[in-house]
Amino acid sequence: MEARAVGQSPGAPTASVGFDAVILAGGRGSRLGGVSKGELEIGGRRLVDIAVVAARDAGARRIVVVGPVAVASPAVVVREEHPFGGPAAGLAAALPSVESPRVLLLACDIPRAAELVALLVGRLESQPAELCEADNASGPDGAVIVDSDGRVQWLAGLYRAEAVKQALANSPGSGAHGLPLRRVLEHLELARVLDETGAAADIDTPEQLEAARALAAASASQGLPTDQPTTRKEPSAMTEKPKHLPPEALDAWLAEAKRVLELDDDIGVAVVLDVARDVAHNVARPAAPLTTFALGLALGRQSSAADSPEVFARLAELVTERALAWEHQA
């Protein structure tokens, strides 16, 4: 297949600080019939090209795509030593090609990638000049997108490359193959960048793909960019309620829930939400609340708080095994 042109959009804003981009396009797309996600088209453009253009227009110096796809030069394509090893393995395969002190990490299945990149680069650009010169990205180790449910989107972040390399080197196990990306990056000190408009929504199912295509078609019919929502309605304080709690409200709600349930224990909100997300993506959406309930029972019965990391680790390994099983069945 011939590579398609991915030229820069006229007048696109670019960052004044240097970063390279890594775009992960190596999944099997099991829930999409086994098709490579990067080859799927939305609004007449492949998903991988949407991600490449978003990175290039933002000023990425080098773009490294991981996966079995063709892209236009000067972007380069690399593959993991053992294909379909997951995002951490893909990132590990790309890092030797990264030359800048910062690395923008993107999944290839985000139709509105340009919005997320703009949020991350904008956060970086807002820092004092001395921080930028010190190779920081909105924090000692970088910045990462958080969605409106408070879930960290590890595949939409701007990280300090050296910190990521060290995190991979210190990861548990014998290598990055099959290792959840969260377990690699969760110990980094990162600024959280809120995605208030749902731009982080990815494509995992045929229904999500059709919805994204319908949105792109509707945007095109109104003369809007195909990676933007057609409308953005503000909820009325009198007649509508927000669908999601903003991250800053989660702590207040949790404190109230703990009061009613007579709980004194600390609850790691981000960790629990990450578990729910991983289960929803890699097993099934209804399995997420059931799994977190079972997790709560397990933590309540353990003999010591020191056992908590082991409980989470066992569950993470089970989710990874199930995700790999899905991939091998495709």
PDB file of N, CA and C in Angstrom, residues 180-228:
ATOM      1  N   PRO A 180       1.129  -3.460  31.031  1.00  0.00           N
ATOM      2  CA  PRO A 180       0.226  -2.306  30.915  1.00  0.00           C
ATOM      3  C   PRO A 180       1.005  -1.002  30.972  1.00  0.00           C
ATOM      4  N   LEU A 181       0.691  -0.082  30.084  1.00  0.00           N
ATOM      5  CA  LEU A 181       1.413   1.190  30.036  1.00  0.00           C
ATOM      6  C   LEU A 181       1.256   1.962  31.341  1.00  0.00           C
ATOM      7  N   ARG A 182       0.107   1.815  31.976  1.00  0.00           N
ATOM      8  CA  ARG A 182      -0.103   2.494  33.253  1.00  0.00           C
ATOM      9  C   ARG A 182       0.961   2.132  34.270  1.00  0.00           C
ATOM     10  N   ARG A 183       1.351   0.859  34.296  1.00  0.00           N
ATOM     11  CA  ARG A 183       2.345   0.421  35.267  1.00  0.00           C
ATOM     12  C   ARG A 183       3.727   0.995  34.984  1.00  0.00           C
ATOM     13  N   VAL A 184       3.946   1.440  33.742  1.00  0.00           N
ATOM     14  CA  VAL A 184       5.217   2.069  33.394  1.00  0.00           C
ATOM     15  C   VAL A 184       5.224   3.542  33.791  1.00  0.00           C
ATOM     16  N   LEU A 185       4.108   4.233  33.529  1.00  0.00           N
ATOM     17  CA  LEU A 185       4.101   5.686  33.638  1.00  0.00           C
ATOM     18  C   LEU A 185       3.490   6.231  34.926  1.00  0.00           C
ATOM     19  N   GLU A 186       2.780   5.410  35.694  1.00  0.00           N
ATOM     20  CA  GLU A 186       2.026   5.932  36.828  1.00  0.00           C
ATOM     21  C   GLU A 186       2.906   6.505  37.932  1.00  0.00           C
ATOM     22  N   HIS A 187       4.186   6.157  37.956  1.00  0.00           N
ATOM     23  CA  HIS A 187       5.063   6.672  39.004  1.00  0.00           C
ATOM     24  C   HIS A 187       5.737   7.979  38.612  1.00  0.00           C
ATOM     25  N   LEU A 188       5.539   8.432  37.378  1.00  0.00           N
ATOM     26  CA  LEU A 188       6.117   9.700  36.951  1.00  0.00           C
ATOM     27  C   LEU A 188       5.356  10.858  37.586  1.00  0.00           C
ATOM     28  N   GLU A 189       6.042  11.971  37.766  1.00  0.00           N
ATOM     29  CA  GLU A 189       5.404  13.175  38.288  1.00  0.00           C
ATOM     30  C   GLU A 189       4.889  13.982  37.108  1.00  0.00           C
ATOM     31  N   LEU A 190       3.578  13.973  36.918  1.00  0.00           N
ATOM     32  CA  LEU A 190       2.981  14.536  35.706  1.00  0.00           C
ATOM     33  C   LEU A 190       1.927  15.580  36.047  1.00  0.00           C
ATOM     34  N   ALA A 191       1.872  16.621  35.229  1.00  0.00           N
ATOM     35  CA  ALA A 191       0.770  17.568  35.297  1.00  0.00           C
ATOM     36  C   ALA A 191      -0.440  16.933  34.622  1.00  0.00           C
ATOM     37  N   ARG A 192      -1.628  17.128  35.175  1.00  0.00           N
ATOM     38  CA  ARG A 192      -2.859  16.581  34.615  1.00  0.00           C
ATOM     39  C   ARG A 192      -3.563  17.671  33.805  1.00  0.00           C
ATOM     40  N   VAL A 193      -3.843  17.385  32.537  1.00  0.00           N
ATOM     41  CA  VAL A 193      -4.475  18.353  31.646  1.00  0.00           C
ATOM     42  C   VAL A 193      -5.888  17.857  31.354  1.00  0.00           C
ATOM     43  N   LEU A 194      -6.884  18.608  31.772  1.00  0.00           N
ATOM     44  CA  LEU A 194      -8.272  18.165  31.654  1.00  0.00           C
ATOM     45  C   LEU A 194      -8.791  18.318  30.230  1.00  0.00           C
ATOM     46  N   ASP A 195      -9.342  17.239  29.723  1.00  0.00           N
ATOM     47  CA  ASP A 195     -10.036  17.237  28.428  1.00  0.00           C
ATOM     48  C   ASP A 195     -11.518  17.451  28.719  1.00  0.00           C
ATOM     49  N   GLU A 196     -11.991  18.669  28.543  1.00  0.00           N
ATOM     50  CA  GLU A 196     -13.359  19.015  28.922  1.00  0.00           C
ATOM     51  C   GLU A 196     -14.380  18.717  27.828  1.00  0.00           C
ATOM     52  N   THR A 197     -13.934  18.450  26.601  1.00  0.00           N
ATOM     53  CA  THR A 197     -14.873  18.313  25.479  1.00  0.00           C
ATOM     54  C   THR A 197     -14.984  16.900  24.933  1.00  0.00           C
ATOM     55  N   GLY A 198     -14.320  15.936  25.569  1.00  0.00           N
ATOM     56  CA  GLY A 198     -14.402  14.555  25.084  1.00  0.00           C
ATOM     57  C   GLY A 198     -13.519  14.268  23.897  1.00  0.00           C
ATOM     58  N   ALA A 199     -12.492  15.067  23.677  1.00  0.00           N
ATOM     59  CA  ALA A 199     -11.614  14.857  22.528  1.00  0.00           C
ATOM     60  C   ALA A 199     -10.819  13.567  22.636  1.00  0.00           C
ATOM     61  N   ALA A 200     -10.672  13.026  23.849  1.00  0.00           N
ATOM     62  CA  ALA A 200      -9.884  11.802  24.035  1.00  0.00           C
ATOM     63  C   ALA A 200     -10.638  10.539  23.642  1.00  0.00           C
ATOM     64  N   ALA A 201     -11.901  10.657  23.227  1.00  0.00           N
ATOM     65  CA  ALA A 201     -12.677   9.471  22.844  1.00  0.00           C
ATOM     66  C   ALA A 201     -11.979   8.725  21.716  1.00  0.00           C
ATOM     67  N   ASP A 202     -11.784   7.421  21.899  1.00  0.00           N
ATOM     68  CA  ASP A 202     -11.072   6.628  20.894  1.00  0.00           C
ATOM     69  C   ASP A 202     -12.041   5.680  20.189  1.00  0.00           C
ATOM     70  N   ILE A 203     -11.490   4.894  19.278  1.00  0.00           N
ATOM     71  CA  ILE A 203     -12.291   3.969  18.476  1.00  0.00           C
ATOM     72  C   ILE A 203     -11.939   2.546  18.873  1.00  0.00           C
ATOM     73  N   ASP A 204     -12.859   1.887  19.587  1.00  0.00           N
ATOM     74  CA  ASP A 204     -12.639   0.508  20.006  1.00  0.00           C
ATOM     75  C   ASP A 204     -13.665  -0.459  19.428  1.00  0.00           C
ATOM     76  N   THR A 205     -14.830   0.042  19.065  1.00  0.00           N
ATOM     77  CA  THR A 205     -15.921  -0.831  18.623  1.00  0.00           C
ATOM     78  C   THR A 205     -16.504  -0.336  17.307  1.00  0.00           C
ATOM     79  N   PRO A 206     -17.211  -1.198  16.574  1.00  0.00           N
ATOM     80  CA  PRO A 206     -17.866  -0.746  15.337  1.00  0.00           C
ATOM     81  C   PRO A 206     -18.840   0.402  15.581  1.00  0.00           C
ATOM     82  N   GLU A 207     -19.508   0.388  16.730  1.00  0.00           N
ATOM     83  CA  GLU A 207     -20.452   1.461  17.035  1.00  0.00           C
ATOM     84  C   GLU A 207     -19.741   2.799  17.188  1.00  0.00           C
ATOM     85  N   GLN A 208     -18.589   2.789  17.866  1.00  0.00           N
ATOM     86  CA  GLN A 208     -17.823   4.022  18.018  1.00  0.00           C
ATOM     87  C   GLN A 208     -17.279   4.508  16.677  1.00  0.00           C
ATOM     88  N   LEU A 209     -16.900   3.571  15.825  1.00  0.00           N
ATOM     89  CA  LEU A 209     -16.406   3.943  14.500  1.00  0.00           C
ATOM     90  C   LEU A 209     -17.499   4.612  13.683  1.00  0.00           C
ATOM     91  N   GLU A 210     -18.688   4.022  13.677  1.00  0.00           N
ATOM     92  CA  GLU A 210     -19.792   4.605  12.914  1.00  0.00           C
ATOM     93  C   GLU A 210     -20.195   5.963  13.468  1.00  0.00           C
ATOM     94  N   ALA A 211     -20.169   6.095  14.795  1.00  0.00           N
ATOM     95  CA  ALA A 211     -20.513   7.382  15.398  1.00  0.00           C
ATOM     96  C   ALA A 211     -19.504   8.454  14.999  1.00  0.00           C
ATOM     97  N   ALA A 212     -18.216   8.093  14.990  1.00  0.00           N
ATOM     98  CA  ALA A 212     -17.180   9.053  14.604  1.00  0.00           C
ATOM     99  C   ALA A 212     -17.320   9.440  13.138  1.00  0.00           C
ATOM    100  N   ARG A 213     -17.653   8.474  12.287  1.00  0.00           N
ATOM    101  CA  ARG A 213     -17.847   8.780  10.865  1.00  0.00           C
ATOM    102  C   ARG A 213     -19.066   9.673  10.653  1.00  0.00           C
ATOM    103  N   ALA A 214     -20.131   9.410  11.401  1.00  0.00           N
ATOM    104  CA  ALA A 214     -21.324  10.247  11.282  1.00  0.00           C
ATOM    105  C   ALA A 214     -21.027  11.670  11.736  1.00  0.00           C
ATOM    106  N   LEU A 215     -20.255  11.803  12.813  1.00  0.00           N
ATOM    107  CA  LEU A 215     -19.893  13.128  13.305  1.00  0.00           C
ATOM    108  C   LEU A 215     -19.034  13.865  12.285  1.00  0.00           C
ATOM    109  N   ALA A 216     -18.085  13.142  11.677  1.00  0.00           N
ATOM    110  CA  ALA A 216     -17.237  13.766  10.666  1.00  0.00           C
ATOM    111  C   ALA A 216     -18.061  14.220   9.467  1.00  0.00           C
ATOM    112  N   ALA A 217     -19.015  13.382   9.053  1.00  0.00           N
ATOM    113  CA  ALA A 217     -19.862  13.740   7.915  1.00  0.00           C
ATOM    114  C   ALA A 217     -20.714  14.959   8.237  1.00  0.00           C
ATOM    115  N   ALA A 218     -21.255  15.009   9.461  1.00  0.00           N
ATOM    116  CA  ALA A 218     -22.074  16.146   9.862  1.00  0.00           C
ATOM    117  C   ALA A 218     -21.239  17.420   9.934  1.00  0.00           C
ATOM    118  N   SER A 219     -20.008  17.306  10.446  1.00  0.00           N
ATOM    119  CA  SER A 219     -19.130  18.468  10.516  1.00  0.00           C
ATOM    120  C   SER A 219     -18.786  18.968   9.122  1.00  0.00           C
ATOM    121  N   ALA A 220     -18.496  18.018   8.207  1.00  0.00           N
ATOM    122  CA  ALA A 220     -18.147  18.409   6.846  1.00  0.00           C
ATOM    123  C   ALA A 220     -19.306  19.108   6.157  1.00  0.00           C
ATOM    124  N   SER A 221     -20.532  18.643   6.432  1.00  0.00           N
ATOM    125  CA  SER A 221     -21.691  19.254   5.792  1.00  0.00           C
ATOM    126  C   SER A 221     -21.917  20.681   6.272  1.00  0.00           C
ATOM    127  N   GLN A 222     -21.381  21.014   7.468  1.00  0.00           N
ATOM    128  CA  GLN A 222     -21.513  22.356   8.000  1.00  0.00           C
ATOM    129  C   GLN A 222     -20.266  23.193   7.765  1.00  0.00           C
ATOM    130  N   GLY A 223     -19.324  22.627   7.001  1.00  0.00           N
ATOM    131  CA  GLY A 223     -18.104  23.351   6.704  1.00  0.00           C
ATOM    132  C   GLY A 223     -17.142  23.449   7.859  1.00  0.00           C
ATOM    133  N   LEU A 224     -17.275  22.543   8.854  1.00  0.00           N
ATOM    134  CA  LEU A 224     -16.386  22.525  10.013  1.00  0.00           C
ATOM    135  C   LEU A 224     -15.285  21.496   9.806  1.00  0.00           C
ATOM    136  N   PRO A 225     -14.135  21.646  10.499  1.00  0.00           N
ATOM    137  CA  PRO A 225     -13.116  20.599  10.456  1.00  0.00           C
ATOM    138  C   PRO A 225     -13.710  19.272  10.895  1.00  0.00           C
ATOM    139  N   THR A 226     -13.330  18.188  10.234  1.00  0.00           N
ATOM    140  CA  THR A 226     -13.965  16.896  10.513  1.00  0.00           C
ATOM    141  C   THR A 226     -13.547  16.296  11.839  1.00  0.00           C
ATOM    142  N   ASP A 227     -12.534  16.871  12.497  1.00  0.00           N
ATOM    143  CA  ASP A 227     -12.152  16.338  13.806  1.00  0.00           C
ATOM    144  C   ASP A 227     -12.682  17.205  14.938  1.00  0.00           C
ATOM    145  N   GLN A 228     -13.692  18.062  14.649  1.00  0.00           N
ATOM    146  CA  GLN A 228     -14.299  18.899  15.667  1.00  0.00           C
ATOM    147  C   GLN A 228     -15.759  18.497  15.852  1.00  0.00           C
TER     148      GLN A 228
END
